[in-house]
Coordinates of C-alpha atoms and ligand atoms in Angstrom, one line a residue:
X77 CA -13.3 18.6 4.8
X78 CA -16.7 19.3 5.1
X79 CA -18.0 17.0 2.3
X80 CA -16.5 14.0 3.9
X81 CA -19.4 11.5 4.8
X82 CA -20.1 10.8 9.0
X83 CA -19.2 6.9 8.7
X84 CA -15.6 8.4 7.2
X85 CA -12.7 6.3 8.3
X86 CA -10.0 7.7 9.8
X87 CA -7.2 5.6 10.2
X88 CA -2.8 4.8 9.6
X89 CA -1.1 2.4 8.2
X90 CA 1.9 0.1 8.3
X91 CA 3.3 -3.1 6.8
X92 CA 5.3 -6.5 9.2
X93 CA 8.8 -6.2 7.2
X94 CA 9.0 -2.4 8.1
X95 CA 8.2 -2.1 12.1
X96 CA 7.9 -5.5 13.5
X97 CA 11.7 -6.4 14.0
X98 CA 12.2 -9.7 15.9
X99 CA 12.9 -11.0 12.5
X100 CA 13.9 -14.3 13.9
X101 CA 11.8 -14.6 17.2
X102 CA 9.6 -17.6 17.9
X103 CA 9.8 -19.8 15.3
X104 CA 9.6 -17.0 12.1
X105 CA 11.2 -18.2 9.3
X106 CA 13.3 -15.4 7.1
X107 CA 11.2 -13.7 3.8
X108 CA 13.0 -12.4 0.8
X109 CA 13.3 -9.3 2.2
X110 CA 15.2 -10.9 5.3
X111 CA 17.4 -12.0 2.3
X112 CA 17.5 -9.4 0.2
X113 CA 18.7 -6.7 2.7
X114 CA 21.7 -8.9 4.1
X115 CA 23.1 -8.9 0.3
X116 CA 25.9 -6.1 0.3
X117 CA 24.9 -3.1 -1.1
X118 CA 21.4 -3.3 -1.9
X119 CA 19.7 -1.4 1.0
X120 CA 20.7 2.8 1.7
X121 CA 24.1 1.9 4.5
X122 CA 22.8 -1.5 4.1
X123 CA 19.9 -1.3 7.0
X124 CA 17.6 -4.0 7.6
X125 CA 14.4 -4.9 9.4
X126 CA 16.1 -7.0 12.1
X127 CA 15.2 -4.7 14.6
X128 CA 13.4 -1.9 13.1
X129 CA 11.1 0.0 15.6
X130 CA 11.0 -3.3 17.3
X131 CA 6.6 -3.4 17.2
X132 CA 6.9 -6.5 18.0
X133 CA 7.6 -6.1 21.8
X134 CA 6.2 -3.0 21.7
X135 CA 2.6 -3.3 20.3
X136 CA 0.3 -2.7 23.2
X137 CA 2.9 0.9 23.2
X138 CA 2.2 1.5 20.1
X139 CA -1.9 0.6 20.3
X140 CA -2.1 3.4 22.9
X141 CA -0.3 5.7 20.9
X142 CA -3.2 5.1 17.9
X143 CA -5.8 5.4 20.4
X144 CA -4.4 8.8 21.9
X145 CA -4.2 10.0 18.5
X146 CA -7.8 9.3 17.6
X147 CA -7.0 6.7 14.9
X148 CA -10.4 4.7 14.2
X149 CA -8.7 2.2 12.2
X150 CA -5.2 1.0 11.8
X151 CA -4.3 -0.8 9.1
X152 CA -1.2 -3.4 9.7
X153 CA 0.1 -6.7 7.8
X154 CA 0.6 -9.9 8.8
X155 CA 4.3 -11.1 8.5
X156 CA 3.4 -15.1 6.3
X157 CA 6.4 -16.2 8.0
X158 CA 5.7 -15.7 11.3
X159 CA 2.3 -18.3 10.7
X160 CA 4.0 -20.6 8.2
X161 CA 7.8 -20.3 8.7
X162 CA 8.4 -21.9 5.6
X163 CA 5.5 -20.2 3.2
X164 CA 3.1 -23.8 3.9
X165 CA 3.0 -27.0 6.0
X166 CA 3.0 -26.5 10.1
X167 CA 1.2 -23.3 11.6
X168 CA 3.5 -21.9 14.2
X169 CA 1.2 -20.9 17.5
X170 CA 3.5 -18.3 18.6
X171 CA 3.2 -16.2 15.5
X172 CA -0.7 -16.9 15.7
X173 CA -0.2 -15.8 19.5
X174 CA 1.6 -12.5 18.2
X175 CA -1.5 -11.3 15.9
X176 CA -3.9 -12.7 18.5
X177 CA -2.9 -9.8 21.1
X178 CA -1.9 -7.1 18.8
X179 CA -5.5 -7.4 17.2
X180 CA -7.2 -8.4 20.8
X181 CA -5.5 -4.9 22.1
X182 CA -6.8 -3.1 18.9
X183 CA -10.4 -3.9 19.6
X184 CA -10.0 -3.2 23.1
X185 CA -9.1 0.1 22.1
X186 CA -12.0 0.4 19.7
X187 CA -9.8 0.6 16.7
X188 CA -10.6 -1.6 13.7
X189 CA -7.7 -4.0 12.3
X190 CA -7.4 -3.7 9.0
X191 CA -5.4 -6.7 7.5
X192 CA -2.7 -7.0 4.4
X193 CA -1.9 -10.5 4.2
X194 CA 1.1 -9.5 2.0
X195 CA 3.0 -6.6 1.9
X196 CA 6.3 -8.1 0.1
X197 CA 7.8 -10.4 2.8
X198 CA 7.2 -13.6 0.7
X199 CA 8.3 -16.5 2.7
X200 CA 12.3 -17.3 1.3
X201 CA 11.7 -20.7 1.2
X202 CA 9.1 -20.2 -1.1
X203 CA 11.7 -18.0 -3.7
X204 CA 14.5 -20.6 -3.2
X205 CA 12.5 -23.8 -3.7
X206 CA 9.1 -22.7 -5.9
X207 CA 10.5 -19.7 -7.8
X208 CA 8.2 -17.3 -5.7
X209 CA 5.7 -15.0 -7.1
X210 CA 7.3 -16.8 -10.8
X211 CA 5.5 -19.9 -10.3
X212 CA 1.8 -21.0 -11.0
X213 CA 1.7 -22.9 -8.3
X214 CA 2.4 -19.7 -5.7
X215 CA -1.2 -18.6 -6.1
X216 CA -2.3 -22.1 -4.2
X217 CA 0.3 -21.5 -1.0
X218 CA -1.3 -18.0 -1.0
X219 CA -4.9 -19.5 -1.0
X220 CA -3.5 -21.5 1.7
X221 CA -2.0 -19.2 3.8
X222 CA -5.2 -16.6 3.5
X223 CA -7.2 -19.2 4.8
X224 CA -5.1 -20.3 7.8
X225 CA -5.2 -16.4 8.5
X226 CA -8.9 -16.3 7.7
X227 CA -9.7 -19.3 9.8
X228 CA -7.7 -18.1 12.8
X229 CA -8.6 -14.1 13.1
X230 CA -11.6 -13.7 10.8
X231 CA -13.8 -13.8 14.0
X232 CA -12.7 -10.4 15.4
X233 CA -10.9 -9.2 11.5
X234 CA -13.9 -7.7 9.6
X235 CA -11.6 -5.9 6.9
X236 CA -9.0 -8.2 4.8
X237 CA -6.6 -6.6 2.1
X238 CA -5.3 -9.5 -0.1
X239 CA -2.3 -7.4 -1.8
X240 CA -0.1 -4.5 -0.8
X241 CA 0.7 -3.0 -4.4
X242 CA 1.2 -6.0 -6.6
X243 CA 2.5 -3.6 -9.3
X244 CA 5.1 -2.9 -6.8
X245 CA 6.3 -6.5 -6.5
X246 CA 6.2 -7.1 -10.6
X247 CA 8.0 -3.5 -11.4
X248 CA 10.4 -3.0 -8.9
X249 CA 10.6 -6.4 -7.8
X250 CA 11.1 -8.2 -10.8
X251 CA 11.9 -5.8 -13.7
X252 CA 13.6 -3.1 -12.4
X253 CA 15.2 -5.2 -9.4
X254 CA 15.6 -2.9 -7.0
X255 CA 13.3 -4.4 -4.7
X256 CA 13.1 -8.2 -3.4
X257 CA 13.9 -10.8 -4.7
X258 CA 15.8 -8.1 -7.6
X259 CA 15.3 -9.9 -10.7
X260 CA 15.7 -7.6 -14.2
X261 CA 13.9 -8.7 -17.0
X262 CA 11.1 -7.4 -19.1
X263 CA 9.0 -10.3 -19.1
X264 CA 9.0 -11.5 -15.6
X265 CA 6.6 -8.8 -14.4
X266 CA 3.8 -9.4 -16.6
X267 CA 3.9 -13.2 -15.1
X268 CA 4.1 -12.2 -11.8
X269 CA 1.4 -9.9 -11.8
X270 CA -0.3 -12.3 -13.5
X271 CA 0.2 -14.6 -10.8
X272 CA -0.7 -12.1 -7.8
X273 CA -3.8 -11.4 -9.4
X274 CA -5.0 -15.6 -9.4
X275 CA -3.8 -15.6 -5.9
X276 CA -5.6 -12.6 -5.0
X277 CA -8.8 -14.2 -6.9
X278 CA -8.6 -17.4 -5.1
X279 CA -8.2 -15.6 -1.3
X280 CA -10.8 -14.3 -1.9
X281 CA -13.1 -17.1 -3.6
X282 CA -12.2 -19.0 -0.3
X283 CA -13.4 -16.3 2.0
X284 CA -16.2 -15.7 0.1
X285 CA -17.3 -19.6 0.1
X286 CA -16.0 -20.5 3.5
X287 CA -16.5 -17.9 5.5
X288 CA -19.5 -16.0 4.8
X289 CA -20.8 -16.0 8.2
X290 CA -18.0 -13.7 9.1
X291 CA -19.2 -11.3 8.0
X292 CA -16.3 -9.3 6.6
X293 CA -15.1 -7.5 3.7
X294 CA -12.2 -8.6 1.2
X295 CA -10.5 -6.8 -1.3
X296 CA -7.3 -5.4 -3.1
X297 CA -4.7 -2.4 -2.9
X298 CA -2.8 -1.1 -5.9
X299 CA -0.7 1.9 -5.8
X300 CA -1.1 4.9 -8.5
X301 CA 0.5 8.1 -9.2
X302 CA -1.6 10.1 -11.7
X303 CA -0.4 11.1 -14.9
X304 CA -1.1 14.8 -16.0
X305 CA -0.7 15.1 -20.1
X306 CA 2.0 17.2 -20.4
X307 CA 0.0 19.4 -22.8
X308 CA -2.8 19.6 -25.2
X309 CA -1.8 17.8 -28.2
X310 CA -3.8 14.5 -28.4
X311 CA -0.9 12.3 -28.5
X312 CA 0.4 13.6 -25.2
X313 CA -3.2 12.9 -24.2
X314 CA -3.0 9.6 -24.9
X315 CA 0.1 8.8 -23.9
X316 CA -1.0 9.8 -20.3
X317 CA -4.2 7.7 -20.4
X318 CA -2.1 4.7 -21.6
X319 CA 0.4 5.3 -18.5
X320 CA -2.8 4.7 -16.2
X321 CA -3.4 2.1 -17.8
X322 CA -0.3 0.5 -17.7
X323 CA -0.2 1.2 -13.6
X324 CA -3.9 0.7 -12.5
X325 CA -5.6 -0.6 -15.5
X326 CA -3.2 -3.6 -15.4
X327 CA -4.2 -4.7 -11.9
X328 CA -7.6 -2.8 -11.5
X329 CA -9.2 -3.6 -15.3
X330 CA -9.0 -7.8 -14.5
X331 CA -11.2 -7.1 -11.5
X332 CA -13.9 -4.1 -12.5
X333 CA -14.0 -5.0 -16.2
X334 CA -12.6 -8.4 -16.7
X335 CA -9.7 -8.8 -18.3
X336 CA -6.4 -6.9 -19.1
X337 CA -6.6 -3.3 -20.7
X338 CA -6.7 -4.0 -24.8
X339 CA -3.8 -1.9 -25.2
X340 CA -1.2 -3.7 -22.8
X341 CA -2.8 -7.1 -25.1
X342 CA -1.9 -4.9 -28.4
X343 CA 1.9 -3.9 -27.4
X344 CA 2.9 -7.0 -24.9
X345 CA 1.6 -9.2 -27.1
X346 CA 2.9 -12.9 -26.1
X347 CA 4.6 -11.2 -22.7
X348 CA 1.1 -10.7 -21.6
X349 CA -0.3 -14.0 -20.2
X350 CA -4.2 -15.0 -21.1
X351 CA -6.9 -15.4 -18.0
X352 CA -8.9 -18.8 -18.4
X353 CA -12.5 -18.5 -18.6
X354 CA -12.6 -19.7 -14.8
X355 CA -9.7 -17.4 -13.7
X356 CA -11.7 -14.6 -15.4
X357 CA -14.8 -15.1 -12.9
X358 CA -13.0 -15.7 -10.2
X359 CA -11.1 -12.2 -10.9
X360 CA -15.0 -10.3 -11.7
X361 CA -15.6 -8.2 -9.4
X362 CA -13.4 -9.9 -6.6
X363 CA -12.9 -6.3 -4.4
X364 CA -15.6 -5.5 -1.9
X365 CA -13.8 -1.5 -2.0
X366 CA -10.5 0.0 -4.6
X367 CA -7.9 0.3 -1.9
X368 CA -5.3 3.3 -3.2
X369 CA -2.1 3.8 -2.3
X370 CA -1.1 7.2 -3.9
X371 CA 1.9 9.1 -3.9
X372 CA 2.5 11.9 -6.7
X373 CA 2.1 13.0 -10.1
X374 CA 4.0 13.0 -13.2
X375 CA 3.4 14.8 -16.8
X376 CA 3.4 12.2 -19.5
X377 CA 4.1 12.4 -23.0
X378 CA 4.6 10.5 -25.5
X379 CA 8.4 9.0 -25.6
X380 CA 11.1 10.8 -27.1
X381 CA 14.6 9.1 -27.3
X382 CA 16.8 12.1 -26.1
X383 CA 14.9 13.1 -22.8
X384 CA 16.1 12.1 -19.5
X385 CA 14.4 9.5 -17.2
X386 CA 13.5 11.8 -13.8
X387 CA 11.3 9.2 -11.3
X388 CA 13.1 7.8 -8.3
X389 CA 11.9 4.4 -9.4
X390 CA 12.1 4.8 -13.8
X391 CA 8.9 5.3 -16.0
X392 CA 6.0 4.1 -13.8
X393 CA 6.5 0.7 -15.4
X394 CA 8.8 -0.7 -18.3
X395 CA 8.7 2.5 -20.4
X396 CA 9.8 0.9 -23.0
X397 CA 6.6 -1.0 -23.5
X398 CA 4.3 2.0 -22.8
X399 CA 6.6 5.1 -24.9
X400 CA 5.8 7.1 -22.4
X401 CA 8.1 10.2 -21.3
X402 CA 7.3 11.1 -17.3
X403 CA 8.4 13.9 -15.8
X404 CA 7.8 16.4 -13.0
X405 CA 7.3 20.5 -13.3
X406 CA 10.1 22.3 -12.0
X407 CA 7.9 24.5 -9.9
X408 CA 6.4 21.5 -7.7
X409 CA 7.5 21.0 -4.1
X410 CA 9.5 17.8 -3.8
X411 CA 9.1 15.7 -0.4
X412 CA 12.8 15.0 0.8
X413 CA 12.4 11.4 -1.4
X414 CA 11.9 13.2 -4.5
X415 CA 7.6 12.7 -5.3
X416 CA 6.4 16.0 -6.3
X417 CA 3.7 17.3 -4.1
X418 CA 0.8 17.6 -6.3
X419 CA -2.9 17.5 -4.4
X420 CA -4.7 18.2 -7.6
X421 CA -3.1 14.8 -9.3
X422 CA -4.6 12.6 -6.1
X423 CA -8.6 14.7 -6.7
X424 CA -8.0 13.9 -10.7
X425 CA -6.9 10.0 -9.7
X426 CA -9.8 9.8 -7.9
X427 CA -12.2 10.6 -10.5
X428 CA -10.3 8.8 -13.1
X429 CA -11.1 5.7 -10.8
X430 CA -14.8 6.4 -9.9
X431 CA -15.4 6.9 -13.9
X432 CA -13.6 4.1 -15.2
X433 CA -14.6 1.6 -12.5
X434 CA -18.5 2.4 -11.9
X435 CA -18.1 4.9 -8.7
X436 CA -16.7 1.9 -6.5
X437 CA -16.2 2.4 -2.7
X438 CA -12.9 3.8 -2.3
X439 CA -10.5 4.0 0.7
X440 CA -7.1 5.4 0.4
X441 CA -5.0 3.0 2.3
X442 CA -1.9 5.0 2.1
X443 CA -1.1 9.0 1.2
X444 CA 1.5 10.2 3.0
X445 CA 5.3 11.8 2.5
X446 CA 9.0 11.8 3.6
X447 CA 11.0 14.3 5.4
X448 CA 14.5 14.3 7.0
X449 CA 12.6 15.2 10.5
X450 CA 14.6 15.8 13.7
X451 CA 13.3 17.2 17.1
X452 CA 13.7 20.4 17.8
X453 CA 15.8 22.0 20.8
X454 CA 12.2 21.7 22.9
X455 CA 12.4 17.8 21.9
X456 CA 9.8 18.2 19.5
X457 CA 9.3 17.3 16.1
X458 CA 8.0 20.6 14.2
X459 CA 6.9 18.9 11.0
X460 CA 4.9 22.0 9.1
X461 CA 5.7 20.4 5.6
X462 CA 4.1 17.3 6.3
X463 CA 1.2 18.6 7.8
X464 CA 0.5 20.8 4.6
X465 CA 0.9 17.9 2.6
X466 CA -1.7 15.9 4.6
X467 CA -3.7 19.0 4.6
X468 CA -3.7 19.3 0.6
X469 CA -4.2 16.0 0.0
X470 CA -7.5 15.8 2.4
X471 CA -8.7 18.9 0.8
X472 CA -8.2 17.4 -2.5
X473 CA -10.1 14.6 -1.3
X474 CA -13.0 16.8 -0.3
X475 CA -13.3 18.1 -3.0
X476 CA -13.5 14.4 -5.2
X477 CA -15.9 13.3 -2.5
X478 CA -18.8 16.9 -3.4
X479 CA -17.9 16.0 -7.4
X480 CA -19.4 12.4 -6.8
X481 CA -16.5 10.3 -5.8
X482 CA -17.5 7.4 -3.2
X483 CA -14.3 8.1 -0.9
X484 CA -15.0 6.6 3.0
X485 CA -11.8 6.2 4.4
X486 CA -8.3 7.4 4.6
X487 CA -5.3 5.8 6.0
X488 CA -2.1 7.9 6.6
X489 CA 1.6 6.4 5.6
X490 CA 2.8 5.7 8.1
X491 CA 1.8 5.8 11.3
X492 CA 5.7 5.6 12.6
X493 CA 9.3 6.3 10.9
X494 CA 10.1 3.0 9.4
X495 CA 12.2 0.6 7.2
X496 CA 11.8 2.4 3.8
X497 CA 12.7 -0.5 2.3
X498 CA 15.8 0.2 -1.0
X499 CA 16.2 3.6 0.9
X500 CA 16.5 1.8 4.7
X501 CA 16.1 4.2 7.6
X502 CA 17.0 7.6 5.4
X503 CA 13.6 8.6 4.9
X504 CA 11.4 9.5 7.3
X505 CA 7.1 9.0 6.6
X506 CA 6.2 8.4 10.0
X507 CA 3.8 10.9 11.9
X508 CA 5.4 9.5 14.9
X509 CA 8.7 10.2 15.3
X510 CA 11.5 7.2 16.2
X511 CA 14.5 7.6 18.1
X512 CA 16.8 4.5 16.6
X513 CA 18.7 4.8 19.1
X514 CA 16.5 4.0 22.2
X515 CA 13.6 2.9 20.0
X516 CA 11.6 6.3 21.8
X517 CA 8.0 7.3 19.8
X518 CA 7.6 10.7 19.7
X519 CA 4.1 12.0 18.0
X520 CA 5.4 14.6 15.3
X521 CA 3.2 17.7 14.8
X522 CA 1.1 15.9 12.1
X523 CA -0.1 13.3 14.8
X524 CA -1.5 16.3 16.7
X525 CA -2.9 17.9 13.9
X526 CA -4.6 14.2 12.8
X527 CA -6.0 14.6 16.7
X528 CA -7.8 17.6 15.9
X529 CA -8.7 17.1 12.2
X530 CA -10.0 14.0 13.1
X531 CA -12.1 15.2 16.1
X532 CA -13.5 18.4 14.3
X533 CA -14.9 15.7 11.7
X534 CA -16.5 13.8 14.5
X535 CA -18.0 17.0 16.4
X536 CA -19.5 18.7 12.9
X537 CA -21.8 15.0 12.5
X538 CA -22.7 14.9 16.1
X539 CA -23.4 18.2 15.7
X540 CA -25.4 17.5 12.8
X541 CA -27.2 14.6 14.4
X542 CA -28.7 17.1 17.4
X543 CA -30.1 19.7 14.9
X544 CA -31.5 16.9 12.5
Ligands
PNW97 C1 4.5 2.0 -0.8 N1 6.4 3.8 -6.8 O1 5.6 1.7 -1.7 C2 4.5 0.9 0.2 O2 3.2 0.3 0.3 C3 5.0 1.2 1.5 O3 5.5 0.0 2.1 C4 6.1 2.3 1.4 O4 6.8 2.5 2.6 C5 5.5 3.5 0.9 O5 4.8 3.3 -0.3 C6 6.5 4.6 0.6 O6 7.4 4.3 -0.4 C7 5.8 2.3 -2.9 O7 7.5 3.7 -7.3 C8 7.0 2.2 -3.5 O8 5.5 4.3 -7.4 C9 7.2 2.6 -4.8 C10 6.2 3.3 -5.5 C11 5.0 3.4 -4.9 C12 4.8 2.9 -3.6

């Protein structure tokens, strides 16, 4: 990794709904996903968050660990419902009190916060009375709810992420219904998304007119997996470049270019909502940095009617609006959750981004796999797969980063075992390893090997510094 710049961020990652537990501690009201996991059926042996690695009373544990592990960053989110029990009105202290002292504890540690202010756990009262993420109106409680968070940690929180993945929430959320609040329907995600994208606009309009003196930056994560034509012939060609589209264009093309890709316009037609001219500028250039979340690759092609659908989640969108065919190579590794390990696809993702999108600062704010771990006889947790994932991936990213890609920071997924959310406690993407039963953190191999990579980075620029 020896094209990574000196300022590189090194840091992991995590979201409220899948460590925090205490789900109804101290005035928190319940979220969708609160909700959503109690419905027979719908979650892996029907797990929930209630507990889940119980962060919550065990942050300033988990802070150490970080700091031990020679994380510079750590990237969390903040749980709505724990500041506004029921999505707006009265600010509940002791969920203030909560993000005080995890984030006072992270910058005693010297580890930057890094700040989703939603990853999925929409306030249920918010669903049951306003129709969630369905509603116009949702993208005003958001506003509000960024700026209580703003107003009440933007003093020591210099780096805010509006969004977790809003293609996420629209595809899985409300077309394919497998996630919260599990509509199916092949219009609802075009309005949704169109909604997440006002209410990420107008966060950040407020932060940017009210609280410049802090000082911080504000911007977006989407989630891509990159789509490798499945051979030469143009329409194959094509029918990957319209998949990107379809997955990053639709989120990412409103806020670097200004409006929605032409050729979701030419095939949604009326499904597609319009951007006012003020919604527009407020969406223009409304991401200080292009937060990715990337996974895995796929061939595209262009649809045909008799092949089978092989994704864990479907075709990367509603396949029936994009005709394309994904697949995967039968010679790929597969991660123990199915995503084909393919480091290449993340370097090609990469400069798909910096070339569409004007070389924007990117930061990958989740790369990571899953693996049935277990500790060995010695206790330990010997995870060599996951380590040469990370290792590819990094590599991958090195090699982005000498073409001209302006990568500067990397956030593992996840920093602990966690609430997989459809797939509950089953999967395993932690590089710290959780005992369920006593709620014990043990660092997997891959923490170690973070230790060193990230260490060997920091001793080749000091080193650099003395001879310059
Ligand atoms: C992300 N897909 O979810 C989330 O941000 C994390 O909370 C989650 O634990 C992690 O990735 C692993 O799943 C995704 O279908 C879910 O492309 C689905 C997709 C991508 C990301």
């Amino acid at each position: 990794m020896t094209n990574f710049p000196s300022d590189f961020l090194w840091g992991s990652a995590t979201s409220s709904y899948q460590i925090e537990g205490a789900h109804d501690k101290d005035g928190k009201g319940p979220s969708i996903w609160d909700a959503y996991c109690k419905i027979p059926g719908k979650i892996l042996n029907d797990d929930h968050g209630d507990i889940a690695i119980d962060h919550y009373h065990k942050y300033k544990e988990d802070v150490a660990l970080l700091k031990q592990q020679g994380f510079t960053a750590y990237r969390f989110s903040i749980a709505w419902t724990r500041i506004l029990p029921n999505g707006k009105g009265e600010v509940n202290e002791k969920g203030i009190q909560f993000y005080n002292d995890l984030i006072d504890e992270l910058l005693a540690n010297n580890i930057q916060p890094w700040v989703t202010l939603y990853h999925w756990d929409l306030p249920l009262a918010l669903q049951e009375e306003e129709d969630g993420w369905l509603n116009p109106k949702i993208s005003y409680y958001f506003e509000q709810y960024a700026t209580v968070c703003f107003d009440r940690f933007g003093d020591r929180v210099k780096h805010w992420i509006t969004l977790n993945e809003p293609w996420v929430v629209a595809i899985l959320g409300y077309g394919q219904g497998v996630f919260a609040p599990g509509h199916i329907s092949n219009s609802e995600p075009y309005l949704a998304a169109h909604h997440l994208l006002i209410a990420h606009a107008k966060a950040v309009n407020v932060y940017k007119s009210y609280f410049k003196k802090q000082q911080g930056t504000i911007g977006i994560t989407n989630n891509c997996d990159w789509r490798e034509p499945i051979d030469n012939q143009p329409k194959n060609i094509e029918a990957a470049q319209r998949a990107l589209l379809f997955f990053l264009g639709w989120f990412a093309d409103p806020i670097y270019l200004g409006d929605y890709p032409q050729v979701m316009k030419d095939r949604l037609g009326n499904r597609l909502p319009e951007f006012s001219e003020l919604e527009k500028s407020l969406l223009k250039d409304s991401s200080d940095f292009f937060g990715l979340n990337h996974y895995t690759t796929m061939y595209a092609a262009e649809q045909d009617e008799n092949a089978v659908e092989t994704s864990a989640y479907g075709n990367g969108g509603l396949s029936e609006d994009q005709d394309v065919q994904i697949s995967q190579d039968p010679n790929w590794d597969l991660t123990d959750f199915n995503w084909a390990v393919v480091p290449w696809g993340c370097k090609k993702l990469l400069e798909w981004i910096a070339d569409r999108y004007d070389n924007p600062p990117i930061f990958i704010t989740e790369n990571g796999c899953a693996y049935h771990d277990k500790p060995s006889a010695d206790g330990q947790v010997h995870d060599e797969r996951r380590i040469q994932f990370y290792k590819s991936y990094l590599e991958a990213c090195d090699e982005a980063i000498k073409n001209g890609v302006n990568l500067k920071g990397y956030f593992a997924w996840s920093m602990f075992d966690n609430f997989e959310w459809a797939s509950g406690y089953s999967q395993r993407f932690g590089i710290n390893y959780i005992d369920y039963d006593t709620l014990e953190r043990i660092p997997k191999d891959s923490a170690k090997w973070f230790t060193k990579t990230i260490k060997e980075h920091q001793e080749r620029h000091t080193l650099k510094d003395k001879v310059h």
